[in-house]
């Protein structure tokens, strides 16, 4: 039901609003003290789309080489990506030469990275972007290149000397949980000691889960973001499984996220092959609700205008980057429709409704506004804007109103509720 006129605010309602403000402003757990990732990291990461292709003879345009990163850097600058916030251009596995140099330092494959990482970093910086790199806490990277075990200090120093701005630190080939934990902590401190600002992206909890429950309060003190669950694939099955894992573990992981430290549900695969339009909308909307790092893995040289517009949607990015820094959560699931919500600054809320039914057509779903935001989302009224699948001003709603939406199968309707 749409509201035509506004209701005057009573003292009681104002008090409730004040209470909400206080509750949502309570600071989260202690964070890694490097001043970075105050909002979720945004950028591009090669893995999902380009994987470990080292064959530059046969596939010069898609092998892991400085050329690929230089092309992406150019496009990030020229095609509006940087302007909307995608800043970190990140190398994943398979950049290294098979052996360390004579001084024990990691080195890039000389054929594929003839300018070295230093040269690539200079180029990326000249475009106003930042460079991310990848290494592994164990004896080898997941793809079998040299690991950092026993070399944490020298590797941190090498990355800093090269001008690297982010490290993704993987957890393959580690021989014990103790080494895993010690290694992640050691690298965090080593990066800090370099004096260079380097975002530290961990996979520590993902590799801990098979052995014991991760201590997220501790992980937050060492990492700027951390992967919890399996690698994302270019498929709906994969995106769906990440959402299911996140909602079933939300009691454990949501409260720990905040400025400086974020849960990382892995890359955005929007603009590739496996997701339908509605599924791409769902990934973008839910990554915003989850306050997830927005690291695209796609080919910016070949991307549809529709996928580009979705990834560059400023309203949705603003939700992801909201300065309050509270991660959203699944509020309920009824009859294959999930309702997620996220508190935002200025007493606003984001609400996403996902239709998980994979048979039939679009479904209507009615929510009572009073059920949102623990009853505080729209007191006494609010202005609702639908942001996805397309932008529509829905107007004023009252706390007592209902809102009827239509959601495509595997699609999402993303709303923003703004206090009046
Ligand atoms: C692991 C990580 C992925 C990617 C690959 C690289 O599987 O989880 O994100 O970095 O290793 O080998």
Coordinates of C-alpha atoms and ligand atoms in Angstrom, one line a residue:
X1 CA 0.0 0.0 0.0
X2 CA 1.5 3.3 -1.0
X3 CA 1.4 6.2 1.4
X4 CA 0.2 9.5 0.1
X5 CA 0.9 11.9 3.0
X6 CA 3.5 11.9 5.7
X7 CA 2.7 11.2 9.4
X8 CA 4.2 13.5 12.0
X9 CA 6.9 11.9 14.2
X10 CA 6.0 11.2 17.8
X11 CA 8.6 11.4 20.6
X12 CA 8.4 7.6 21.0
X13 CA 9.3 7.0 17.3
X14 CA 12.2 9.5 17.5
X15 CA 13.5 7.7 20.5
X16 CA 13.4 4.4 18.6
X17 CA 15.3 6.0 15.8
X18 CA 17.9 7.2 18.2
X19 CA 18.2 3.7 19.7
X20 CA 18.7 2.2 16.2
X21 CA 21.5 4.7 15.6
X22 CA 23.2 3.8 18.8
X23 CA 22.8 0.1 18.3
X24 CA 24.2 0.2 14.7
X25 CA 27.1 2.4 15.7
X26 CA 28.6 0.0 18.2
X27 CA 32.1 -0.7 16.9
X28 CA 32.9 -4.2 15.8
X29 CA 35.8 -6.4 17.0
X30 CA 39.4 -5.2 16.8
X31 CA 40.7 -5.0 13.3
X32 CA 44.1 -5.3 11.5
X33 CA 45.7 -2.0 12.2
X34 CA 46.9 -1.0 8.7
X35 CA 44.2 1.5 7.9
X36 CA 43.2 -0.3 4.7
X37 CA 39.9 -1.7 3.4
X38 CA 37.8 0.6 5.4
X39 CA 35.1 -0.3 2.8
X40 CA 35.3 -3.6 0.8
X41 CA 38.1 -3.8 -1.7
X42 CA 37.1 -3.3 -5.3
X43 CA 39.0 -4.4 -8.4
X44 CA 39.8 -7.2 -10.8
X45 CA 41.3 -10.6 -10.1
X46 CA 42.4 -13.0 -12.9
X47 CA 41.7 -16.4 -11.5
X48 CA 38.1 -17.5 -12.3
X49 CA 38.3 -16.2 -15.9
X50 CA 41.9 -16.9 -16.9
X51 CA 43.1 -19.5 -14.4
X52 CA 46.6 -21.0 -14.9
X53 CA 47.0 -20.5 -18.6
X54 CA 50.8 -20.2 -19.1
X55 CA 50.8 -21.1 -22.8
X56 CA 51.5 -17.7 -24.5
X57 CA 52.6 -19.4 -27.7
X58 CA 49.2 -20.9 -28.4
X59 CA 47.0 -18.4 -26.5
X60 CA 48.8 -15.0 -26.4
X61 CA 45.6 -13.1 -25.5
X62 CA 44.6 -15.1 -22.5
X63 CA 47.8 -16.4 -21.0
X64 CA 48.9 -15.1 -17.6
X65 CA 51.3 -12.4 -18.7
X66 CA 52.1 -8.7 -18.2
X67 CA 50.3 -8.0 -21.5
X68 CA 47.0 -9.3 -20.1
X69 CA 47.3 -7.1 -17.0
X70 CA 48.4 -4.0 -19.0
X71 CA 45.4 -4.4 -21.2
X72 CA 43.1 -4.7 -18.2
X73 CA 44.7 -1.7 -16.6
X74 CA 44.1 0.4 -19.7
X75 CA 40.5 -0.6 -19.8
X76 CA 40.0 -0.1 -16.1
X77 CA 41.1 3.5 -16.6
X78 CA 39.4 4.2 -20.0
X79 CA 36.1 2.3 -19.6
X80 CA 34.8 3.9 -16.4
X81 CA 35.8 1.0 -14.0
X82 CA 38.2 3.1 -12.0
X83 CA 35.8 6.0 -11.8
X84 CA 33.2 3.8 -10.0
X85 CA 35.7 2.4 -7.6
X86 CA 37.4 -0.7 -9.1
X87 CA 40.9 0.1 -8.1
X88 CA 43.0 -3.0 -7.4
X89 CA 44.2 -5.0 -10.5
X90 CA 45.1 -8.3 -9.0
X91 CA 47.4 -11.2 -10.2
X92 CA 46.4 -14.6 -9.0
X93 CA 48.4 -17.9 -9.2
X94 CA 50.8 -18.8 -11.9
X95 CA 52.8 -15.6 -12.3
X96 CA 56.0 -17.0 -10.9
X97 CA 59.0 -18.6 -12.4
X98 CA 59.4 -22.2 -11.1
X99 CA 62.3 -21.3 -8.9
X100 CA 63.4 -18.5 -6.5
X101 CA 66.4 -16.4 -7.6
X102 CA 69.9 -16.8 -6.3
X103 CA 69.1 -14.6 -3.3
X104 CA 66.0 -16.6 -2.4
X105 CA 63.5 -14.1 -3.8
X106 CA 60.4 -15.0 -5.7
X107 CA 60.7 -14.0 -9.3
X108 CA 58.1 -13.6 -12.1
X109 CA 58.3 -15.8 -15.1
X110 CA 60.8 -13.9 -17.3
X111 CA 59.1 -14.8 -20.6
X112 CA 55.6 -13.9 -19.6
X113 CA 56.6 -10.9 -17.4
X114 CA 59.6 -9.4 -19.2
X115 CA 59.3 -6.1 -17.3
X116 CA 59.1 -7.9 -13.9
X117 CA 56.5 -7.1 -11.3
X118 CA 58.2 -3.8 -10.6
X119 CA 57.7 -2.7 -14.2
X120 CA 54.1 -3.9 -14.2
X121 CA 53.4 -2.1 -10.9
X122 CA 54.8 1.1 -12.3
X123 CA 52.5 0.8 -15.3
X124 CA 49.5 0.0 -13.2
X125 CA 50.3 2.9 -10.9
X126 CA 50.6 5.3 -13.9
X127 CA 47.0 4.5 -14.6
X128 CA 46.0 5.5 -11.1
X129 CA 45.4 1.9 -10.1
X130 CA 46.9 -0.4 -7.5
X131 CA 48.5 -3.8 -8.1
X132 CA 47.6 -7.0 -6.3
X133 CA 49.8 -10.2 -6.2
X134 CA 49.4 -13.8 -5.0
X135 CA 51.4 -16.1 -2.9
X136 CA 50.9 -19.1 -0.6
X137 CA 51.4 -19.8 3.1
X138 CA 52.6 -23.4 2.4
X139 CA 55.4 -25.1 0.5
X140 CA 53.8 -24.5 -2.9
X141 CA 51.0 -22.4 -4.4
X142 CA 47.8 -24.4 -5.3
X143 CA 49.1 -24.6 -8.9
X144 CA 52.5 -25.8 -7.8
X145 CA 54.7 -22.7 -7.9
X146 CA 57.1 -21.8 -5.1
X147 CA 55.3 -21.3 -1.7
X148 CA 56.3 -18.8 0.9
X149 CA 56.8 -21.2 3.9
X150 CA 60.1 -20.3 5.5
X151 CA 60.3 -17.1 3.4
X152 CA 57.6 -14.9 4.8
X153 CA 59.9 -11.9 5.6
X154 CA 61.8 -11.9 2.4
X155 CA 58.6 -12.3 0.3
X156 CA 56.9 -9.4 2.2
X157 CA 59.9 -7.3 1.5
X158 CA 60.1 -8.3 -2.1
X159 CA 56.4 -7.4 -2.7
X160 CA 56.9 -4.0 -0.9
X161 CA 60.1 -3.3 -3.0
X162 CA 58.1 -4.0 -6.2
X163 CA 55.4 -1.6 -5.2
X164 CA 52.7 -4.2 -4.6
X165 CA 49.5 -2.9 -2.9
X166 CA 47.6 -6.1 -2.1
X167 CA 48.6 -9.7 -1.3
X168 CA 46.2 -12.6 -1.8
X169 CA 47.7 -15.3 0.4
X170 CA 46.5 -18.8 -0.4
X171 CA 46.6 -21.9 1.9
X172 CA 47.6 -24.9 -0.2
X173 CA 50.4 -27.3 0.7
X174 CA 50.6 -26.4 4.4
X175 CA 51.6 -29.4 6.5
X176 CA 49.7 -28.6 9.7
X177 CA 47.0 -26.3 11.1
X178 CA 49.6 -24.8 13.4
X179 CA 51.8 -23.8 10.5
X180 CA 48.7 -22.5 8.7
X181 CA 47.8 -20.2 11.6
X182 CA 51.3 -19.2 12.4
X183 CA 52.0 -18.5 8.7
X184 CA 49.0 -16.3 8.2
X185 CA 49.9 -14.3 11.3
X186 CA 53.6 -14.1 10.4
X187 CA 52.9 -12.8 6.9
X188 CA 50.5 -10.1 8.3
X189 CA 53.2 -8.8 10.6
X190 CA 55.9 -9.0 7.9
X191 CA 53.8 -7.0 5.6
X192 CA 53.2 -4.4 8.3
X193 CA 56.9 -4.2 9.0
X194 CA 57.7 -3.3 5.4
X195 CA 56.0 0.1 6.1
X196 CA 54.1 -0.2 2.7
X197 CA 50.3 -0.2 2.7
X198 CA 49.4 -3.6 1.5
X199 CA 45.9 -5.0 1.7
X200 CA 46.1 -8.5 3.1
X201 CA 43.6 -11.0 1.6
X202 CA 43.6 -14.3 3.4
X203 CA 42.1 -17.8 2.8
X204 CA 42.9 -18.8 6.4
X205 CA 39.3 -19.8 7.5
X206 CA 38.6 -21.8 4.3
X207 CA 41.6 -24.0 5.1
X208 CA 40.8 -24.2 8.8
X209 CA 37.3 -25.4 8.6
X210 CA 38.1 -29.1 7.9
X211 CA 40.1 -29.2 11.1
X212 CA 38.4 -26.8 13.6
X213 CA 36.2 -23.8 13.7
X214 CA 38.1 -20.6 12.8
X215 CA 38.4 -17.9 15.4
X216 CA 37.1 -15.0 13.4
X217 CA 37.9 -12.4 16.1
X218 CA 41.5 -13.4 15.8
X219 CA 41.5 -13.6 12.0
X220 CA 40.1 -10.1 11.8
X221 CA 43.1 -8.8 13.7
X222 CA 45.4 -10.1 11.0
X223 CA 43.5 -9.9 7.7
X224 CA 41.7 -7.3 5.7
X225 CA 39.4 -10.0 4.1
X226 CA 39.2 -13.7 4.3
X227 CA 37.7 -16.5 2.2
X228 CA 35.4 -18.9 4.1
X229 CA 34.1 -21.2 1.4
X230 CA 35.0 -22.9 -1.9
X231 CA 36.1 -21.2 -5.1
X232 CA 33.5 -19.5 -7.1
X233 CA 32.8 -21.0 -10.5
X234 CA 31.0 -19.5 -13.5
X235 CA 27.7 -21.2 -12.6
X236 CA 24.5 -20.6 -10.8
X237 CA 25.1 -23.7 -8.8
X238 CA 28.3 -22.1 -7.4
X239 CA 26.7 -18.7 -6.6
X240 CA 23.8 -20.5 -5.0
X241 CA 26.1 -22.6 -2.8
X242 CA 28.0 -19.6 -1.6
X243 CA 24.8 -17.9 -0.6
X244 CA 23.6 -21.0 1.2
X245 CA 26.9 -21.4 3.1
X246 CA 26.8 -17.7 4.1
X247 CA 23.3 -17.8 5.4
X248 CA 23.7 -21.0 7.3
X249 CA 26.9 -19.6 9.0
X250 CA 25.7 -16.1 9.4
X251 CA 25.6 -16.2 13.2
X252 CA 29.3 -16.9 13.2
X253 CA 30.5 -14.6 10.4
X254 CA 28.3 -11.5 10.0
X255 CA 29.1 -9.5 13.2
X256 CA 32.8 -9.8 12.8
X257 CA 32.8 -8.0 9.5
X258 CA 33.3 -4.2 9.4
X259 CA 35.6 -1.5 8.3
X260 CA 39.1 -3.0 7.9
X261 CA 38.0 -6.6 7.8
X262 CA 35.5 -8.4 5.5
X263 CA 34.1 -11.8 4.7
X264 CA 35.1 -12.7 1.1
X265 CA 32.6 -14.8 -0.8
X266 CA 35.0 -14.8 -3.8
X267 CA 35.0 -13.2 -7.2
X268 CA 32.2 -11.6 -9.2
X269 CA 31.7 -13.7 -12.3
X270 CA 29.3 -11.3 -14.0
X271 CA 30.1 -10.8 -17.7
X272 CA 31.2 -14.4 -18.3
X273 CA 29.3 -17.4 -19.7
X274 CA 27.6 -19.3 -16.9
X275 CA 25.0 -16.9 -15.3
X276 CA 21.8 -15.8 -16.9
X277 CA 20.9 -12.1 -16.6
X278 CA 18.8 -12.7 -13.5
X279 CA 21.5 -14.7 -11.9
X280 CA 24.0 -11.9 -12.5
X281 CA 21.6 -9.5 -10.9
X282 CA 21.4 -11.8 -7.9
X283 CA 25.2 -12.0 -7.6
X284 CA 25.6 -8.2 -7.7
X285 CA 22.8 -7.5 -5.3
X286 CA 23.8 -10.1 -2.8
X287 CA 27.5 -9.2 -2.9
X288 CA 26.3 -5.7 -2.0
X289 CA 24.2 -7.0 0.9
X290 CA 27.1 -9.2 2.1
X291 CA 29.6 -6.2 2.1
X292 CA 31.8 -8.4 0.0
X293 CA 35.0 -7.4 -1.8
X294 CA 34.0 -6.7 -5.4
X295 CA 36.7 -8.4 -7.3
X296 CA 35.5 -9.0 -10.8
X297 CA 37.0 -11.9 -12.8
X298 CA 36.0 -11.4 -16.4
X299 CA 37.4 -10.2 -19.7
X300 CA 37.1 -6.4 -19.8
X301 CA 38.0 -6.5 -23.5
X302 CA 34.9 -8.5 -24.2
X303 CA 32.0 -7.7 -21.9
X304 CA 28.4 -7.0 -22.8
X305 CA 27.0 -3.5 -22.2
X306 CA 24.4 -5.0 -19.9
X307 CA 27.0 -6.8 -17.7
X308 CA 29.1 -3.6 -17.6
X309 CA 26.2 -1.5 -16.6
X310 CA 25.3 -3.9 -13.8
X311 CA 28.9 -4.0 -12.5
X312 CA 29.1 -0.2 -12.7
X313 CA 25.7 0.4 -11.1
X314 CA 26.6 3.3 -8.7
X315 CA 23.6 2.8 -6.5
X316 CA 24.4 -0.8 -5.9
X317 CA 28.1 -0.1 -5.4
X318 CA 27.1 2.6 -2.8
X319 CA 25.3 -0.1 -0.8
X320 CA 28.4 -2.4 -1.0
X321 CA 30.6 0.5 0.0
X322 CA 28.3 1.9 2.7
X323 CA 30.5 3.6 5.3
X324 CA 28.6 2.1 8.3
X325 CA 30.3 -1.2 7.2
X326 CA 27.7 -3.6 8.6
X327 CA 27.3 -6.9 6.7
X328 CA 23.8 -7.9 5.8
X329 CA 22.2 -11.3 6.6
X330 CA 19.3 -13.5 5.5
X331 CA 16.2 -12.5 7.4
X332 CA 14.0 -15.3 6.3
X333 CA 13.3 -18.0 3.8
X334 CA 9.7 -18.9 2.9
X335 CA 8.5 -21.0 0.1
X336 CA 11.8 -20.6 -1.8
X337 CA 11.9 -16.9 -1.5
X338 CA 14.7 -15.5 0.6
X339 CA 14.7 -12.0 2.1
X340 CA 18.0 -10.5 3.0
X341 CA 18.6 -7.1 4.6
X342 CA 21.6 -4.8 5.4
X343 CA 21.6 -1.8 7.7
X344 CA 23.1 1.3 6.1
X345 CA 24.3 4.7 7.3
X346 CA 21.7 7.4 7.8
X347 CA 19.2 4.8 9.1
X348 CA 18.7 3.4 5.6
X349 CA 18.3 -0.2 4.8
X350 CA 19.0 -2.4 1.8
X351 CA 16.6 -5.3 1.2
X352 CA 17.0 -8.1 -1.3
X353 CA 14.4 -10.7 -2.2
X354 CA 15.7 -13.7 -4.1
X355 CA 13.5 -16.2 -5.9
X356 CA 15.2 -19.5 -5.6
X357 CA 12.4 -21.5 -7.3
X358 CA 13.7 -22.9 -10.6
X359 CA 10.4 -23.8 -12.2
X360 CA 7.7 -21.5 -13.4
X361 CA 7.8 -17.8 -14.2
X362 CA 8.1 -14.6 -12.1
X363 CA 6.5 -14.8 -8.7
X364 CA 4.8 -12.2 -6.6
X365 CA 6.0 -11.7 -3.1
X366 CA 4.5 -9.4 -0.5
X367 CA 6.5 -8.2 2.5
X368 CA 5.2 -6.3 5.5
X369 CA 7.4 -3.2 5.9
X370 CA 7.2 -3.6 9.7
X371 CA 9.1 -7.0 9.5
X372 CA 12.2 -5.3 8.1
X373 CA 15.2 -4.0 10.0
X374 CA 14.0 -5.5 13.3
X375 CA 11.0 -3.4 13.0
X376 CA 13.1 -0.2 12.7
X377 CA 13.6 0.1 9.0
X378 CA 10.7 2.4 8.2
X379 CA 9.5 4.3 11.2
X380 CA 7.2 6.1 10.8
X381 CA 7.7 6.1 7.1
X382 CA 10.4 5.8 4.4
X383 CA 11.1 6.3 0.8
X384 CA 11.6 3.1 -1.2
X385 CA 13.6 2.8 -4.4
X386 CA 14.0 -0.3 -6.3
X387 CA 17.6 -0.5 -7.6
X388 CA 17.6 -3.9 -9.3
X389 CA 16.7 -5.4 -11.8
X390 CA 16.1 -1.8 -12.8
X391 CA 15.8 1.5 -11.0
X392 CA 12.3 2.6 -10.0
X393 CA 11.1 5.1 -7.4
X394 CA 8.4 3.3 -5.4
X395 CA 7.6 6.4 -3.2
X396 CA 6.6 6.8 0.4
X397 CA 5.7 3.8 2.5
X398 CA 4.4 3.6 6.1
X399 CA 5.6 1.2 8.8
X400 CA 2.2 -0.5 8.5
X401 CA 2.4 -0.8 4.7
X402 CA 2.9 -4.0 2.6
X403 CA 5.0 -4.0 -0.4
X404 CA 4.3 -6.3 -3.3
X405 CA 7.2 -7.3 -5.7
X406 CA 7.6 -9.5 -8.7
X407 CA 10.8 -11.6 -8.8
X408 CA 12.1 -13.7 -11.7
X409 CA 13.3 -17.3 -11.2
X410 CA 16.8 -17.2 -9.8
X411 CA 16.6 -13.3 -9.9
X412 CA 16.6 -10.7 -7.2
X413 CA 14.7 -7.5 -6.5
X414 CA 17.0 -5.1 -4.6
X415 CA 15.4 -2.2 -2.7
X416 CA 16.7 0.7 -0.7
X417 CA 14.7 2.1 2.2
X418 CA 15.6 5.7 3.1
X419 CA 14.6 7.4 6.3
X420 CA 12.5 10.5 5.6
Ligands
LIG1 C1 42.8 -21.7 -4.7 C2 42.1 -20.4 -4.4 C3 41.6 -19.8 -5.7 C4 42.8 -19.5 -6.6 C5 43.6 -20.9 -6.9 C6 44.9 -20.7 -7.6 O1 41.9 -22.7 -5.2 O2 41.0 -20.6 -3.6 O3 41.0 -18.5 -5.5 O4 43.7 -18.6 -6.1 O5 43.9 -21.5 -5.6 O6 45.6 -21.8 -7.8

